[in-house]
Short mmCIF file of C-alpha atoms and ligand atoms in Angstrom, two decimals:
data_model
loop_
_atom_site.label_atom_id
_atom_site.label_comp_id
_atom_site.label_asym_id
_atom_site.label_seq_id
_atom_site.Cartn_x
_atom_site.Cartn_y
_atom_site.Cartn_z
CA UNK H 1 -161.57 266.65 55.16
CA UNK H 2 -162.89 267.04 51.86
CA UNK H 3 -163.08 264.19 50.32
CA UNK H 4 -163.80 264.64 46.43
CA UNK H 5 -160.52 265.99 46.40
CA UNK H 6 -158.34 262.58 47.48
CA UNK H 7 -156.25 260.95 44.73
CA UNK H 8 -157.16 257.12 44.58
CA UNK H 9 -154.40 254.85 43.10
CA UNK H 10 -154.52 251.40 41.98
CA UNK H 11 -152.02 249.13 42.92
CA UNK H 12 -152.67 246.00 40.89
CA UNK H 13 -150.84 242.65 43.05
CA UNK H 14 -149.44 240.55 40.21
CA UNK H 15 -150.21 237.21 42.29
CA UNK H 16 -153.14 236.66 40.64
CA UNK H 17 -151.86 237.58 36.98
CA UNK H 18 -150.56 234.84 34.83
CA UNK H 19 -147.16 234.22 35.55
CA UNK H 20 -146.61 232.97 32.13
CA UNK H 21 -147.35 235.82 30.84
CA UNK H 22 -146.71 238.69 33.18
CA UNK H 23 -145.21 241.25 30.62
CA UNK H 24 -148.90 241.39 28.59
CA UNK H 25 -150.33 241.79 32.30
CA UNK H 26 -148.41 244.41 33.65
CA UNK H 27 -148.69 246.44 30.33
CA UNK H 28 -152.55 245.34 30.21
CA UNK H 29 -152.76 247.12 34.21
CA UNK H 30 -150.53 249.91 33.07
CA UNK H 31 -153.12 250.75 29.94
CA UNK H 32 -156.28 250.86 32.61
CA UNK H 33 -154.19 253.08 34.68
CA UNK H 34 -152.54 251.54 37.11
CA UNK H 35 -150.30 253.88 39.22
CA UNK H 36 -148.31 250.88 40.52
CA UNK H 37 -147.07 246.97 39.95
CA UNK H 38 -147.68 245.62 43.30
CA UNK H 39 -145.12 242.64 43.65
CA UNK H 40 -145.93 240.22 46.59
CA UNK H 41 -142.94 238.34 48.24
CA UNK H 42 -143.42 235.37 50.30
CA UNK H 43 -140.81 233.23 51.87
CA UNK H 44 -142.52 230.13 53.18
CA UNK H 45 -141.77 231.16 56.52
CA UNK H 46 -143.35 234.43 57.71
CA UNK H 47 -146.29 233.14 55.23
CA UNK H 48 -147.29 229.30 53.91
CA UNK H 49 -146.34 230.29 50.42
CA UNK H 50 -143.83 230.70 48.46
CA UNK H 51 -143.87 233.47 45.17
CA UNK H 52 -141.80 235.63 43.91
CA UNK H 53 -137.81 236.85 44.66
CA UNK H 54 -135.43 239.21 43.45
CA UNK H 55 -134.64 237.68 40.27
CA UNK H 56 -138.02 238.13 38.37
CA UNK H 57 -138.19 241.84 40.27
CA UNK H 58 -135.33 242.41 38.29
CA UNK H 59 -136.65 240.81 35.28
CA UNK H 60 -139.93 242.51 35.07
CA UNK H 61 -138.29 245.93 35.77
CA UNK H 62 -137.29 247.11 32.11
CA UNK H 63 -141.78 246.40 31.46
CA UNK H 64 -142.93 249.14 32.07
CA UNK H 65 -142.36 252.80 33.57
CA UNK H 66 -144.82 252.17 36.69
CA UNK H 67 -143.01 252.35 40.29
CA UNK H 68 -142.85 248.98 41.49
CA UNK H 69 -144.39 248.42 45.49
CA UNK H 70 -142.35 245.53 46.80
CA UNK H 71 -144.88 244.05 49.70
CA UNK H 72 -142.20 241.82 51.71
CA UNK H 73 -143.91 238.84 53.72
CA UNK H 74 -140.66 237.35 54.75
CA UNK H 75 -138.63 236.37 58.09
CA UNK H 76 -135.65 238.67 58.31
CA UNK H 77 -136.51 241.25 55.68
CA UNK H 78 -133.84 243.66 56.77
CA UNK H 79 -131.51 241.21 55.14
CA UNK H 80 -133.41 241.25 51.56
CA UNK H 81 -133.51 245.30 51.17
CA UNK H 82 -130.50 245.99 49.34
CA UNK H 83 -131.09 243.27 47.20
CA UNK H 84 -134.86 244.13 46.53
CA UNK H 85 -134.05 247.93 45.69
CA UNK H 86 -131.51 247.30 43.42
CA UNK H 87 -133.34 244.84 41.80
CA UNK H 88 -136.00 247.77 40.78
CA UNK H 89 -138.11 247.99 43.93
CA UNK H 90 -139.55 251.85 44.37
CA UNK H 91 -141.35 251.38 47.80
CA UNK H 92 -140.90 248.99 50.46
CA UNK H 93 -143.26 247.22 52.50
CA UNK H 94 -142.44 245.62 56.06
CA UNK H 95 -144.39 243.89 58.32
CA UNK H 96 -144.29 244.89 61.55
CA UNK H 97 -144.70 241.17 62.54
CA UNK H 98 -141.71 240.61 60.33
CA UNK H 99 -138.72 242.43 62.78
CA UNK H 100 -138.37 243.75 66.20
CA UNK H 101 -135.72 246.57 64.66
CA UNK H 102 -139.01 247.90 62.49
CA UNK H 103 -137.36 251.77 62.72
CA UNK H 104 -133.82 250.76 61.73
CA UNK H 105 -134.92 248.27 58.66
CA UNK H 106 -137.08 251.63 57.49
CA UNK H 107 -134.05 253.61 57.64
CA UNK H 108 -132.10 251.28 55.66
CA UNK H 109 -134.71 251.50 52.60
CA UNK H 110 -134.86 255.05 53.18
CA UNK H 111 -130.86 254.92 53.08
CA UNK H 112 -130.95 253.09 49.63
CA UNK H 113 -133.41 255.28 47.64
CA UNK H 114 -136.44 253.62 47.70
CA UNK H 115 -139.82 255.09 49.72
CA UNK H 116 -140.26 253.10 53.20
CA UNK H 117 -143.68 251.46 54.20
CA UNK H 118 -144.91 249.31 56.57
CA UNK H 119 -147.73 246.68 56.62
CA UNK H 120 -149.71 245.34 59.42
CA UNK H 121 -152.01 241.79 59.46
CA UNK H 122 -155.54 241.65 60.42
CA UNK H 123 -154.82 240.77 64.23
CA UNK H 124 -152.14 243.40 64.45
CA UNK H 125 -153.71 246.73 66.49
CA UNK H 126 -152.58 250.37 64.05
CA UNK H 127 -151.43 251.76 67.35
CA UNK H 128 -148.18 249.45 67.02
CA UNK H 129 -147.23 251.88 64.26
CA UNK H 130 -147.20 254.70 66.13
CA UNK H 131 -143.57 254.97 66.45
CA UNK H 132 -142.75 254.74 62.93
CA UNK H 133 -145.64 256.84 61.04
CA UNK H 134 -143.21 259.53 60.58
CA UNK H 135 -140.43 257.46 58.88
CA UNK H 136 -143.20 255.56 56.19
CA UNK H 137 -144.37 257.03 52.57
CA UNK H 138 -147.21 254.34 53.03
CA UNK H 139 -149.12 251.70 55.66
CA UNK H 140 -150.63 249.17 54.15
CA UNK H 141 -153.58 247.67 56.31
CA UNK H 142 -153.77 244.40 55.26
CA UNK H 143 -157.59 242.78 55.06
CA UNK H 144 -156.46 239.47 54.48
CA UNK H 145 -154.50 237.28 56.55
CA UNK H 146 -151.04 237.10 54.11
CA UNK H 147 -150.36 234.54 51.77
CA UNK H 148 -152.67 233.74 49.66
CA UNK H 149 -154.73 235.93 46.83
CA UNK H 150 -158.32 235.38 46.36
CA UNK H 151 -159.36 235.63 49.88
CA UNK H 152 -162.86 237.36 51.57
CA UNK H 153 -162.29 241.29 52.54
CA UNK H 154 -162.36 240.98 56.58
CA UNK H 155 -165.08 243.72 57.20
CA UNK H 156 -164.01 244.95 60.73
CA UNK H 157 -160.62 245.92 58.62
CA UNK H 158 -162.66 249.26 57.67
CA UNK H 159 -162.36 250.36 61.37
CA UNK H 160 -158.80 249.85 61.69
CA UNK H 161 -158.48 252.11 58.11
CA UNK H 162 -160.81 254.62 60.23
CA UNK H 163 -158.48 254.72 63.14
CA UNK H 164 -155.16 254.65 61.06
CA UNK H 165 -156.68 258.24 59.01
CA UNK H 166 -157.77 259.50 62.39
CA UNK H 167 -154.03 258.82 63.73
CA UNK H 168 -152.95 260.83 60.26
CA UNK H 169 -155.71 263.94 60.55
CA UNK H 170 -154.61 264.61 64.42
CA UNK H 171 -150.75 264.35 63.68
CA UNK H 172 -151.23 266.13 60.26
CA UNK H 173 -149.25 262.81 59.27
CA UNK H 174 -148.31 262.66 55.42
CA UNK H 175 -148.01 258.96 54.74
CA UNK H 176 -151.19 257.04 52.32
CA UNK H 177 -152.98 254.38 53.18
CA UNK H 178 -153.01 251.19 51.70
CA UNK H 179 -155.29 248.10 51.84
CA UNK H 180 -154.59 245.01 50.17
CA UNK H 181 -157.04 241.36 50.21
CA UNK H 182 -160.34 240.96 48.65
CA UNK H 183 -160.59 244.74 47.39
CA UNK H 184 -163.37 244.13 44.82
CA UNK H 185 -166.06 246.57 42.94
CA UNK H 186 -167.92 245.73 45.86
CA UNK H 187 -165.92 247.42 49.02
CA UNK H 188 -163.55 249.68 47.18
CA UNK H 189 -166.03 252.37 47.47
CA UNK H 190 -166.35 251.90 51.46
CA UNK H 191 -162.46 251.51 51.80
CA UNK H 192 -161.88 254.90 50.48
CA UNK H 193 -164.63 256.31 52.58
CA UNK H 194 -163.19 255.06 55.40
CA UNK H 195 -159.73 257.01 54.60
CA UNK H 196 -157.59 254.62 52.05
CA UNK H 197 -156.26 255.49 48.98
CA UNK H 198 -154.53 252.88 47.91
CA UNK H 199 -156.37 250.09 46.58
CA UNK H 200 -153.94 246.75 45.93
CA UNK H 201 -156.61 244.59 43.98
CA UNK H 202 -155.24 240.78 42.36
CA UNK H 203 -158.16 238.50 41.52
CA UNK H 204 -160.54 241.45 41.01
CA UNK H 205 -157.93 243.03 38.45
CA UNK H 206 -155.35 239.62 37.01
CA UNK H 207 -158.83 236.78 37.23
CA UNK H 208 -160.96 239.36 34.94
CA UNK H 209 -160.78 239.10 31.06
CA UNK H 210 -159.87 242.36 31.07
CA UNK H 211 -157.38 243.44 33.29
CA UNK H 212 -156.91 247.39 31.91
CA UNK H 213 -160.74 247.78 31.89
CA UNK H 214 -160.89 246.47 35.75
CA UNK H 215 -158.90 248.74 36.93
CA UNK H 216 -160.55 251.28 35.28
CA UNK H 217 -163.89 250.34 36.69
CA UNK H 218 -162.07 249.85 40.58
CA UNK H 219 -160.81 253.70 39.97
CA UNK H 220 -164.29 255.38 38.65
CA UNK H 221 -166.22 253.36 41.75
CA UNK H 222 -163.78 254.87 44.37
CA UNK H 223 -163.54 258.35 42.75
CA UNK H 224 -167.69 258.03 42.48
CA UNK H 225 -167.81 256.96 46.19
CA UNK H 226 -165.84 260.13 47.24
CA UNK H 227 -167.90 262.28 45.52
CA UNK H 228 -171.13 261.49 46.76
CA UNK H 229 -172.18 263.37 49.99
CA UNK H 230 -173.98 261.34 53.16
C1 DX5 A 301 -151.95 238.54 49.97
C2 DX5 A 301 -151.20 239.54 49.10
C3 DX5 A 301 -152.09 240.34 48.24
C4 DX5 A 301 -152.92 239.53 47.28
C5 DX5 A 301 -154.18 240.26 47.00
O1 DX5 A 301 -151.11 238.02 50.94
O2 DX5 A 301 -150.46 240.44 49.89
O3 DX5 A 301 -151.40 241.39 47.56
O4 DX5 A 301 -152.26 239.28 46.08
O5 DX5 A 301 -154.93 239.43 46.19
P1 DX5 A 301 -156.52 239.52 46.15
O6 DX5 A 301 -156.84 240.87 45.60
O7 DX5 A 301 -156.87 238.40 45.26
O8 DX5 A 301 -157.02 239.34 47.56
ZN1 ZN A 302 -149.63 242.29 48.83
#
């Protein structure tokens, strides 16, 4: 695979922006090139936190012009789809902790017009997925355990991103990879090596100064990364 020629995106995670001020964020992301608003959703339950629901989805939607990504950490997300799509969600992420009818809540965001995805934790092996690669736009390998932004990258998480590209190269599968927790200047460049590219960044993007000129910088070290030969 060549790899100069893979399109990174930056999906900023509006956790760690200031939720006073979210429009100035999003619009300060969307300036630096941003390709999407990632919007994380936490019930209490299937994480200890509680954040955002489909009120301020719905709120923020009229922004900006960037798809929103809508990563669901709740219990029983089949029964928030509808709700979350019509609110202004363009992609969907499930957990495949979060149901054991994984292909049939897919279907149903699939159904309603929005691009299906699927999200796995840190303990959670990518051969669970296997069933369902061919019904996502995305799988988001998360390298954090959920809940909280501001955590430490988990470094074995770039052999699971390894595997999950290998899985995609052998079945000719068309969905992207995503990683979201602790993606910093530091790793994005060995994420993307290892087959991402999506990079959901919070703290390293919202707890900067300069939230357009982060993701800037996130972008030009991944692109540089690819470029270089080993
Ligand atoms: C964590 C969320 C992430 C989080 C990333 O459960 O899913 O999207 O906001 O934040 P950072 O980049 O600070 O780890
Ligand atoms: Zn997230």
């Amino acid at each position: 695979m060549n790899l100069s020629r893979v399109r990174v995106e930056i999906a900023p995670s509006i956790l760690a922006a200031n939720f006073a001020c979210l429009e100035r964020d999003i619009q300060a992301a969307e300036q630096g090139g941003a390709r999407y608003i990632h919007i994380d959703v936490m019930d209490g339950h299937f994480v200890p936190n509680l954040t955002i629901g489909v009120p301020v989805v719905a709120s923020l939607r009229p922004l900006t012009t960037l798809p929103f990504e809508v990563h669901l950490m709740i219990d029983n997300p089949g029964d928030f789809i509808e709700p979350f799509v019509r609110a202004g969600a363009d992609r969907v992420y499930v957990h495949q902790e979060a149901t054991p009818h994984l292909d049939r809540v897919l279907n149903a965001i699939r159904e309603l017009g929005a691009e299906p995805a699927v999200a796995i934790n840190p303990s959670t092996p990518v051969a669970t997925l296997s069933e369902v690669l061919d019904l996502v736009s995305a799988v988001l390998v998360m390298t954090v355990n959920p809940g909280f932004g501001g955590q430490k990258f988990i470094p074995h998480s770039l052999v699971k991103i390894r595997e999950l590209a290998g899985m995609r190269e052998r079945d000719n599968g068309a969905f992207r990879i995503a990683v979201d927790g602790g993606v910093d200047l530091e790793n994005a460049g060995d994420i993307v090596r290892a087959g991402a590219e999506i990079l959901i960044a919070g703290t390293s993007v919202f707890g900067t100064p300069d939230a357009g000129g982060a993701v800037r910088q996130l972008l030009s070290r991944a692109q540089e990364a690819l470029s270089v030969k080993i």
